[in-house]
XYZ file of C-alpha atoms in Angstrom:
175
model
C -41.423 -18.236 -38.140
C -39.033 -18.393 -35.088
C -41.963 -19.801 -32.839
C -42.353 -22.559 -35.817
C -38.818 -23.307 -35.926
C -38.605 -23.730 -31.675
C -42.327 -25.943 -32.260
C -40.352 -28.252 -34.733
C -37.482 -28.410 -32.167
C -39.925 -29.121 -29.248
C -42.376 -31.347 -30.570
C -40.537 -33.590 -33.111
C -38.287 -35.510 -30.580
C -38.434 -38.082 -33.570
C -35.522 -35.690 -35.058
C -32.044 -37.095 -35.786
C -29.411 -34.969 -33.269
C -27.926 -34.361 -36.569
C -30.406 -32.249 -37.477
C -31.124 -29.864 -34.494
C -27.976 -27.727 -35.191
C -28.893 -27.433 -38.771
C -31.956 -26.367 -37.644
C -31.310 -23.881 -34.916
C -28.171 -22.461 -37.821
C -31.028 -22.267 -40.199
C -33.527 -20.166 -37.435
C -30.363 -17.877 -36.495
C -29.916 -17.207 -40.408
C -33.675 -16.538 -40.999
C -33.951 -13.928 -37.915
C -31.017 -12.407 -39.595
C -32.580 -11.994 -42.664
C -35.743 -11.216 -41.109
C -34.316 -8.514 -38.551
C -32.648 -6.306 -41.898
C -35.982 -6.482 -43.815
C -37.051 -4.835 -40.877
C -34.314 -2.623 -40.723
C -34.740 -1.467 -43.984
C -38.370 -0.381 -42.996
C -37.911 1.324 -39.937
C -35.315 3.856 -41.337
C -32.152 1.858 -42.519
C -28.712 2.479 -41.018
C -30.168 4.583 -38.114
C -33.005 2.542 -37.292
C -33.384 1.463 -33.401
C -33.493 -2.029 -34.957
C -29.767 -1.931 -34.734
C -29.516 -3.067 -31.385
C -31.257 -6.101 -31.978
C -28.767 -7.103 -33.862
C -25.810 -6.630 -31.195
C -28.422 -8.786 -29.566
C -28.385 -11.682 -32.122
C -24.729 -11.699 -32.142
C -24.139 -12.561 -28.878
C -27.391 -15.547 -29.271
C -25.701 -16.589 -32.249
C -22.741 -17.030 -30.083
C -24.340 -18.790 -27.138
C -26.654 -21.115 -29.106
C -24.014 -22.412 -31.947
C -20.993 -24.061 -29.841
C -19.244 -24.572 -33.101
C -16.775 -22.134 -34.291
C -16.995 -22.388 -38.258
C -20.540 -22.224 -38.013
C -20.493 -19.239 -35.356
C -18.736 -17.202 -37.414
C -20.447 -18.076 -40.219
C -23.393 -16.324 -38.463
C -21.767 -13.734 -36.879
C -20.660 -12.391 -40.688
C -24.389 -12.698 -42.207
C -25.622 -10.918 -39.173
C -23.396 -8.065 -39.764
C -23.998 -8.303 -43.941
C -27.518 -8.063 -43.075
C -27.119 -4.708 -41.024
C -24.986 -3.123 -43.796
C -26.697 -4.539 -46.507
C -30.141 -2.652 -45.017
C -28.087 0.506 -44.931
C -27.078 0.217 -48.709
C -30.620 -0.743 -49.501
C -31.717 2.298 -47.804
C -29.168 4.480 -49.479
C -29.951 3.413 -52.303
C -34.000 4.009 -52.147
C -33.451 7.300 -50.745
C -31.211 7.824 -54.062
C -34.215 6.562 -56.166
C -37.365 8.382 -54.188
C -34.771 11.704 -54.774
C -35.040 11.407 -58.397
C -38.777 10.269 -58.142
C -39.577 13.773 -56.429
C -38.401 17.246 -56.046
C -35.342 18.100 -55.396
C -34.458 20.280 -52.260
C -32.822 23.449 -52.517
C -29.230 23.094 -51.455
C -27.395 25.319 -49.103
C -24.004 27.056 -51.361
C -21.607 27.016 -48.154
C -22.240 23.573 -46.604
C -19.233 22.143 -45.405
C -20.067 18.836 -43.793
C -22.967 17.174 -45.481
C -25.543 15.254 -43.970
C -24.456 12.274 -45.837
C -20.945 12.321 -44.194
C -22.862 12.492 -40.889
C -24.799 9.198 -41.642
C -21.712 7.862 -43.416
C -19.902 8.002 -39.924
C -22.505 6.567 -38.152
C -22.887 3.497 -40.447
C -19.283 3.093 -39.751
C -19.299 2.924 -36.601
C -22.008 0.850 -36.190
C -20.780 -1.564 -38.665
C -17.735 -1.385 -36.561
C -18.878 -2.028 -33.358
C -20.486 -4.977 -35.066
C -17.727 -6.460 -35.889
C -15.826 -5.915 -32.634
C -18.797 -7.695 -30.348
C -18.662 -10.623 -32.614
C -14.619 -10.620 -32.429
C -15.378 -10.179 -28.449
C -17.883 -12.825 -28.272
C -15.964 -15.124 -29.683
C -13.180 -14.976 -27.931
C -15.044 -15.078 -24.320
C -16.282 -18.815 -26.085
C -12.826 -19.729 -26.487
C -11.905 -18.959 -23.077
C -15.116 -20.340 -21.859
C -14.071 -23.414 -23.633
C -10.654 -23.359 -22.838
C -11.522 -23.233 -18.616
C -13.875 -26.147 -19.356
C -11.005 -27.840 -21.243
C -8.740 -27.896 -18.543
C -11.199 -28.459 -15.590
C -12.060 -31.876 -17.597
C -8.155 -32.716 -18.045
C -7.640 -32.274 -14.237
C -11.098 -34.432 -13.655
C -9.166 -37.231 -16.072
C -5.889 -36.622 -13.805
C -7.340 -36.863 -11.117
C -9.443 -40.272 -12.029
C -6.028 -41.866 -13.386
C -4.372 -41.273 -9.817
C -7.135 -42.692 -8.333
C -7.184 -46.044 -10.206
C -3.409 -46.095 -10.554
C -3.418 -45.946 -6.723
C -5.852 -48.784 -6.289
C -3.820 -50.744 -8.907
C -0.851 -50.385 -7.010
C -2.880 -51.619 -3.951
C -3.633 -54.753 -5.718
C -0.188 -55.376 -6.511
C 1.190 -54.790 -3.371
C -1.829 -57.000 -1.837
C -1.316 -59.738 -4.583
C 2.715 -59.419 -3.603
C 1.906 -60.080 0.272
C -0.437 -63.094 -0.813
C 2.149 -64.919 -3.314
């Protein structure tokens, strides 16, 4: 579905600008979607998967200049990754029901659950702190391209107001 969405944004140069954003928004939003399906069936929380989705945080920051709409994806991206973990908690919870029951050790202190709880934090954490960090190197990024366009604009205004005051002084010397 991906390569269909980059086809549509290749071939159809017929497209209003308008709509390439929307487009490229909606792509980033379906890969999301796409990438927790698949997280949910290669093993949930502690899937490999979750790596990918570092992955499509920082994309989703370098494709979608916009800041509304970057965050916008940023936050599904990381709903999608916990939302696979509660999906998977939550069909391990049923299959245990569905079959037998294992035989539970009397003195366990820390249990397994906790484990994978801490995990899923983390992750989810760490999630949250490369979108926070991606962001902010695009608002620097933006910020250095701000200010090298303001000093382009002063420097073009010096320029002509020096060439205006050339004229003067010519048109002076003339009159």
């Amino acid at each position: 579905v991906s390569v269909a969405f980059g086809l549509m944004l290749l071939w159809m140069r017929q497209l209003p600008a308008v709509w390439i954003p929307r487009i490229a928004f909606a792509s980033a939003w379906f890969d999301a979607c796409f990438l927790c399906a698949l997280t949910v069936a290669t093993g949930g929380a502690d899937s490999p998967l979750y790596w990918i989705f570092l992955g499509l945080i920082i994309r989703n920051t370098v494709s979608t200049p916009v800041a509304s709409r970057q965050i916008v994806l940023n936050l599904v991206v990381i709903l999608c990754y916990v939302l696979a973990g509660l999906f998977q908690a939550e069909l391990e919870k049923w299959l245990d029901t569905v079959t037998i029951p294992d035989v539970k050790l009397a003195n366990e202190e820390l249990l397994p659950s906790d484990v994978i709880a801490q995990g899923f934090l983390l992750r989810v954490c760490l999630l949250v702190v490369m979108a926070l960090c991606s962001f902010g190197v695009q608002i620097l990024f933006d910020r250095n391209c701000l200010a090298e366009s303001k000093q382009k604009l002063v420097e073009a205004e010096s320029r002509e107001y020096a060439l205006r005051q050339r004229q003067l002084e010519t048109a002076g010397r003339l009159a």
